[in-house]
mmCIF file of C-alpha atoms in Angstrom:
data_model
loop_
_atom_site.group_PDB
_atom_site.id
_atom_site.type_symbol
_atom_site.label_atom_id
_atom_site.label_comp_id
_atom_site.label_asym_id
_atom_site.label_seq_id
_atom_site.Cartn_x
_atom_site.Cartn_y
_atom_site.Cartn_z
ATOM 1 C CA MET A 147 0.009 0.124 0.464
ATOM 2 C CA MET A 148 2.654 2.258 1.158
ATOM 3 C CA GLY A 149 4.741 1.342 -2.307
ATOM 4 C CA SER A 150 1.724 2.341 -4.353
ATOM 5 C CA TRP A 151 1.032 5.719 -2.605
ATOM 6 C CA ALA A 152 4.956 6.498 -3.248
ATOM 7 C CA GLY A 153 4.719 5.316 -6.753
ATOM 8 C CA SER A 154 1.922 7.567 -7.304
ATOM 9 C CA LEU A 155 3.397 10.426 -5.603
ATOM 10 C CA LYS A 156 6.602 9.943 -7.807
ATOM 11 C CA SER A 157 4.490 9.961 -10.498
ATOM 12 C CA VAL A 158 2.903 13.357 -9.786
ATOM 13 C CA PHE A 159 6.019 14.977 -9.023
ATOM 14 C CA SER A 160 7.511 13.428 -12.657
ATOM 15 C CA ARG A 161 4.361 15.087 -13.906
ATOM 16 C CA ALA A 162 4.256 18.531 -12.423
ATOM 17 C CA ALA A 163 8.475 18.381 -13.709
ATOM 18 C CA ALA A 164 7.782 17.338 -17.153
ATOM 19 C CA LEU A 165 5.270 20.104 -17.454
ATOM 20 C CA LEU A 166 7.568 22.718 -15.873
ATOM 21 C CA LEU A 167 10.340 21.897 -18.334
ATOM 22 C CA VAL A 168 7.909 22.651 -21.000
ATOM 23 C CA VAL A 169 6.698 25.691 -19.411
ATOM 24 C CA THR A 170 10.058 27.149 -19.157
ATOM 25 C CA GLY A 171 11.354 25.515 -22.575
ATOM 26 C CA LEU A 172 8.475 27.867 -24.060
ATOM 27 C CA SER A 173 9.394 30.766 -22.217
ATOM 28 C CA ALA A 174 13.035 30.363 -23.369
ATOM 29 C CA CYS A 175 12.155 30.129 -26.849
ATOM 30 C CA GLY A 176 9.749 33.191 -26.634
ATOM 31 C CA ILE A 177 6.521 31.831 -26.671
ATOM 32 C CA ASN A 178 5.483 35.453 -25.485
ATOM 33 C CA THR A 179 7.405 37.735 -27.562
ATOM 34 C CA ALA A 180 4.829 38.344 -30.472
ATOM 35 C CA PRO A 181 2.128 39.305 -28.173
ATOM 36 C CA THR A 182 4.268 41.077 -26.036
ATOM 37 C CA GLN A 183 5.543 43.176 -29.139
ATOM 38 C CA ASP A 184 2.097 43.312 -30.623
ATOM 39 C CA GLU A 185 0.778 45.301 -27.028
ATOM 40 C CA GLN A 186 3.733 47.886 -27.556
ATOM 41 C CA VAL A 187 3.012 48.138 -31.494
ATOM 42 C CA LYS A 188 -0.857 48.907 -30.014
ATOM 43 C CA ALA A 189 0.645 51.340 -27.014
ATOM 44 C CA ALA A 190 2.602 53.470 -29.589
ATOM 45 C CA TRP A 191 0.012 53.691 -31.984
ATOM 46 C CA SER A 192 -2.463 55.174 -29.523
ATOM 47 C CA GLU A 193 0.224 57.944 -28.947
ATOM 48 C CA VAL A 194 0.863 58.827 -32.529
ATOM 49 C CA LEU A 195 -3.207 59.047 -32.503
ATOM 50 C CA ASN A 196 -2.930 61.116 -29.212
ATOM 51 C CA GLN A 197 -0.106 63.971 -30.854
ATOM 52 C CA TYR A 198 -2.084 63.848 -33.998
ATOM 53 C CA GLN A 199 -5.500 64.482 -32.155
ATOM 54 C CA ARG A 200 -3.386 67.645 -29.877
ATOM 55 C CA ARG A 201 -2.621 69.013 -33.568
ATOM 56 C CA ALA A 202 -6.063 68.955 -34.828
ATOM 57 C CA ASP A 203 -6.698 70.629 -31.810
ATOM 58 C CA LEU A 204 -4.775 73.619 -32.398
ATOM 59 C CA VAL A 205 -5.705 74.324 -35.934
ATOM 60 C CA PRO A 206 -9.294 75.895 -35.474
ATOM 61 C CA ASN A 207 -7.835 78.626 -32.921
ATOM 62 C CA LEU A 208 -4.348 78.961 -35.661
ATOM 63 C CA VAL A 209 -6.977 79.587 -38.432
ATOM 64 C CA GLU A 210 -8.851 82.028 -37.048
ATOM 65 C CA THR A 211 -6.183 84.014 -35.374
ATOM 66 C CA VAL A 212 -4.372 84.438 -38.543
ATOM 67 C CA ARG A 213 -7.832 85.296 -40.211
ATOM 68 C CA GLY A 214 -7.829 88.275 -38.114
ATOM 69 C CA TYR A 215 -4.701 89.746 -39.937
ATOM 70 C CA ALA A 216 -4.857 88.066 -43.203
ATOM 71 C CA LYS A 217 -8.273 87.861 -44.591
ATOM 72 C CA GLN A 218 -6.741 87.738 -47.988
ATOM 73 C CA GLU A 219 -5.318 84.387 -47.785
ATOM 74 C CA GLN A 220 -8.274 82.966 -47.768
ATOM 75 C CA THR A 221 -6.865 80.150 -50.049
ATOM 76 C CA VAL A 222 -4.235 78.727 -47.830
ATOM 77 C CA LEU A 223 -7.137 79.190 -44.628
ATOM 78 C CA THR A 224 -9.406 76.772 -46.597
ATOM 79 C CA GLN A 225 -6.873 74.128 -47.318
ATOM 80 C CA VAL A 226 -5.850 73.909 -43.944
ATOM 81 C CA THR A 227 -9.342 73.689 -42.446
ATOM 82 C CA GLU A 228 -10.455 71.303 -45.603
ATOM 83 C CA ALA A 229 -7.043 69.216 -44.361
ATOM 84 C CA ARG A 230 -8.027 69.107 -41.162
ATOM 85 C CA ALA A 231 -12.037 67.711 -41.875
ATOM 86 C CA LYS A 232 -9.989 65.367 -43.640
ATOM 87 C CA ALA A 233 -7.640 63.933 -41.225
ATOM 88 C CA THR A 234 -10.051 63.773 -38.260
ATOM 89 C CA GLN A 235 -13.271 62.762 -40.132
ATOM 90 C CA MET A 236 -11.732 59.807 -41.546
ATOM 91 C CA THR A 237 -13.345 56.607 -39.925
ATOM 92 C CA LEU A 238 -10.204 54.212 -38.819
ATOM 93 C CA PRO A 239 -11.434 50.639 -39.268
ATOM 94 C CA ALA A 240 -10.277 48.012 -36.242
ATOM 95 C CA ASP A 241 -7.551 46.538 -38.470
ATOM 96 C CA VAL A 242 -6.058 49.679 -39.497
ATOM 97 C CA LEU A 243 -2.449 48.528 -38.388
ATOM 98 C CA SER A 244 -2.905 45.443 -41.246
ATOM 99 C CA ASN A 245 -4.761 47.210 -43.291
ATOM 100 C CA PRO A 246 -2.641 49.045 -46.136
ATOM 101 C CA GLN A 247 -4.845 50.884 -47.512
ATOM 102 C CA ALA A 248 -6.830 52.369 -44.881
ATOM 103 C CA PHE A 249 -3.469 52.908 -42.816
ATOM 104 C CA HIS A 250 -1.665 54.782 -45.800
ATOM 105 C CA GLN A 251 -4.810 57.019 -46.700
ATOM 106 C CA PHE A 252 -4.803 57.946 -42.667
ATOM 107 C CA GLU A 253 -1.067 58.889 -43.748
ATOM 108 C CA GLN A 254 -1.642 60.969 -46.441
ATOM 109 C CA ASN A 255 -4.356 62.993 -44.683
ATOM 110 C CA GLN A 256 -2.293 63.384 -41.875
ATOM 111 C CA ALA A 257 0.754 64.720 -44.328
ATOM 112 C CA GLN A 258 -1.901 66.789 -46.446
ATOM 113 C CA LEU A 259 -2.571 68.566 -42.955
ATOM 114 C CA GLY A 260 0.911 69.244 -41.952
ATOM 115 C CA GLY A 261 1.497 70.692 -45.771
ATOM 116 C CA ALA A 262 -1.247 72.965 -45.391
ATOM 117 C CA LEU A 263 -0.191 74.024 -41.869
ATOM 118 C CA ALA A 264 3.552 74.693 -43.159
ATOM 119 C CA ARG A 265 1.881 76.897 -45.865
ATOM 120 C CA LEU A 266 -0.023 79.045 -43.321
ATOM 121 C CA LEU A 267 3.149 79.796 -41.648
ATOM 122 C CA ALA A 268 5.050 80.548 -44.558
ATOM 123 C CA VAL A 269 1.941 83.413 -45.224
ATOM 124 C CA SER A 270 2.608 84.565 -41.643
ATOM 125 C CA GLU A 271 5.802 85.862 -42.203
ATOM 126 C CA ALA A 272 4.357 88.682 -44.462
ATOM 127 C CA TYR A 273 2.212 90.026 -41.571
ATOM 128 C CA PRO A 274 4.416 91.833 -39.280
ATOM 129 C CA ASP A 275 1.386 92.238 -36.966
ATOM 130 C CA LEU A 276 0.048 88.784 -37.008
ATOM 131 C CA LYS A 277 3.731 87.832 -36.239
ATOM 132 C CA SER A 278 3.741 89.752 -33.108
ATOM 133 C CA ASN A 279 0.552 89.070 -31.928
ATOM 134 C CA GLN A 280 0.810 86.879 -28.506
ATOM 135 C CA ASN A 281 -2.327 84.500 -29.136
ATOM 136 C CA PHE A 282 -0.576 83.442 -32.508
ATOM 137 C CA LEU A 283 2.767 82.994 -30.924
ATOM 138 C CA ALA A 284 1.521 81.128 -28.158
ATOM 139 C CA LEU A 285 -0.279 78.677 -30.833
ATOM 140 C CA GLN A 286 2.483 78.625 -32.894
ATOM 141 C CA SER A 287 4.954 77.589 -30.148
ATOM 142 C CA GLN A 288 2.479 74.834 -29.196
ATOM 143 C CA LEU A 289 2.329 73.694 -32.948
ATOM 144 C CA GLU A 290 5.966 73.268 -33.082
ATOM 145 C CA GLY A 291 5.867 71.224 -29.665
ATOM 146 C CA THR A 292 3.359 68.996 -31.025
ATOM 147 C CA GLU A 293 5.062 68.585 -34.433
ATOM 148 C CA ASN A 294 8.086 67.575 -32.181
ATOM 149 C CA ARG A 295 6.067 65.081 -30.174
ATOM 150 C CA ILE A 296 4.514 63.656 -33.395
ATOM 151 C CA ALA A 297 8.245 62.837 -34.506
ATOM 152 C CA VAL A 298 8.879 61.020 -31.581
ATOM 153 C CA ALA A 299 5.721 59.457 -31.449
ATOM 154 C CA ARG A 300 5.883 58.317 -34.986
ATOM 155 C CA ARG A 301 10.061 57.303 -34.260
ATOM 156 C CA ASP A 302 8.995 54.963 -31.181
ATOM 157 C CA TYR A 303 5.803 53.193 -33.756
ATOM 158 C CA ILE A 304 8.430 52.756 -35.979
ATOM 159 C CA GLU A 305 10.733 50.724 -34.143
ATOM 160 C CA ALA A 306 7.866 48.897 -32.323
ATOM 161 C CA VAL A 307 6.376 47.375 -35.680
ATOM 162 C CA GLN A 308 9.798 46.669 -36.942
ATOM 163 C CA ALA A 309 10.597 44.586 -33.781
ATOM 164 C CA TYR A 310 7.147 43.050 -34.397
ATOM 165 C CA ASN A 311 7.170 42.452 -37.993
ATOM 166 C CA THR A 312 10.823 40.825 -37.751
ATOM 167 C CA THR A 313 9.573 38.300 -34.708
ATOM 168 C CA LEU A 314 6.464 37.501 -37.112
ATOM 169 C CA ARG A 315 8.591 36.879 -40.108
ATOM 170 C CA THR A 316 12.027 35.193 -38.848
ATOM 171 C CA ILE A 317 12.606 31.300 -37.621
ATOM 172 C CA PRO A 318 11.838 30.166 -35.270
ATOM 173 C CA SER A 319 9.601 32.866 -33.676
ATOM 174 C CA ARG A 320 7.744 32.767 -36.799
ATOM 175 C CA TRP A 321 6.565 29.100 -36.157
ATOM 176 C CA ILE A 322 5.533 29.963 -32.721
ATOM 177 C CA ALA A 323 3.343 32.732 -33.477
ATOM 178 C CA ALA A 324 1.847 30.628 -36.443
ATOM 179 C CA ILE A 325 1.221 27.623 -33.594
ATOM 180 C CA PHE A 326 0.214 29.833 -30.787
ATOM 181 C CA TYR A 327 -0.704 33.184 -32.182
ATOM 182 C CA PRO A 328 -2.115 32.519 -35.781
ATOM 183 C CA GLU A 329 -4.683 35.706 -35.333
ATOM 184 C CA LEU A 330 -1.250 37.968 -35.377
ATOM 185 C CA LYS A 331 -0.589 39.661 -38.409
ATOM 186 C CA VAL A 332 2.264 42.102 -39.825
ATOM 187 C CA ARG A 333 1.670 45.553 -39.109
ATOM 188 C CA GLU A 334 1.927 48.536 -41.654
ATOM 189 C CA THR A 335 4.265 51.191 -41.138
ATOM 190 C CA PHE A 336 4.778 55.061 -42.104
ATOM 191 C CA THR A 337 6.565 55.354 -45.648
ATOM 192 C CA ILE A 338 6.248 59.166 -45.489
ATOM 193 C CA SER A 339 9.361 60.776 -44.042
ATOM 194 C CA GLU A 340 9.132 63.000 -40.961
ATOM 195 C CA LYS A 341 10.889 66.002 -42.693
ATOM 196 C CA ALA A 342 7.774 65.755 -45.389
ATOM 197 C CA GLN A 343 5.433 66.375 -42.122
ATOM 198 C CA GLU A 344 6.999 68.877 -40.444
ATOM 199 C CA ALA A 345 5.863 72.369 -39.948
ATOM 200 C CA PRO A 346 8.734 75.157 -40.604
ATOM 201 C CA LYS A 347 10.448 76.140 -37.344
ATOM 202 C CA VAL A 348 9.259 78.862 -34.911
ATOM 203 C CA LYS A 349 10.904 82.166 -35.616
ATOM 204 C CA PHE A 350 10.451 84.878 -32.481
#
């Protein structure tokens, strides 16, 4: 009886040890790498969206301030307003990060807004009273700070996607992801350069 109990206990310990070895082995081979990196990509993308929204929120006040001093620049003001509407009214699908068409449409819309803002700030150089307006200077400074934050957020997102996509495309991590996380897909990244999206530097 004692021998049977001891044998059962030994069998339980053996199974537990085997299970521990399997779990340890899976951890060592990076079973959690893909989902961890996927979460990092999502977090980085959220920050990108936050910063682009921050920029969009500055636009109405900026446009109204410029209009008060440069009503004749209606074409540029209209371009900025329309570009903002296009960027903010786009409905992003749930799969935007793995949807090339939707992702790059979003990117193009944001680039168009950045370009329109750059033209607006360039126009302001011709209006000394506007350039010295405290509200305009404050908005201009906030815009520059936001553009810097956008650049950082984009860089962090690009790096997160690079690490994640590498995991899904290289062996053995590719095999592990295919077995345990078949729903994970390669993510899209930015193709338009940061330089093309930058607003002009603030000149006080």
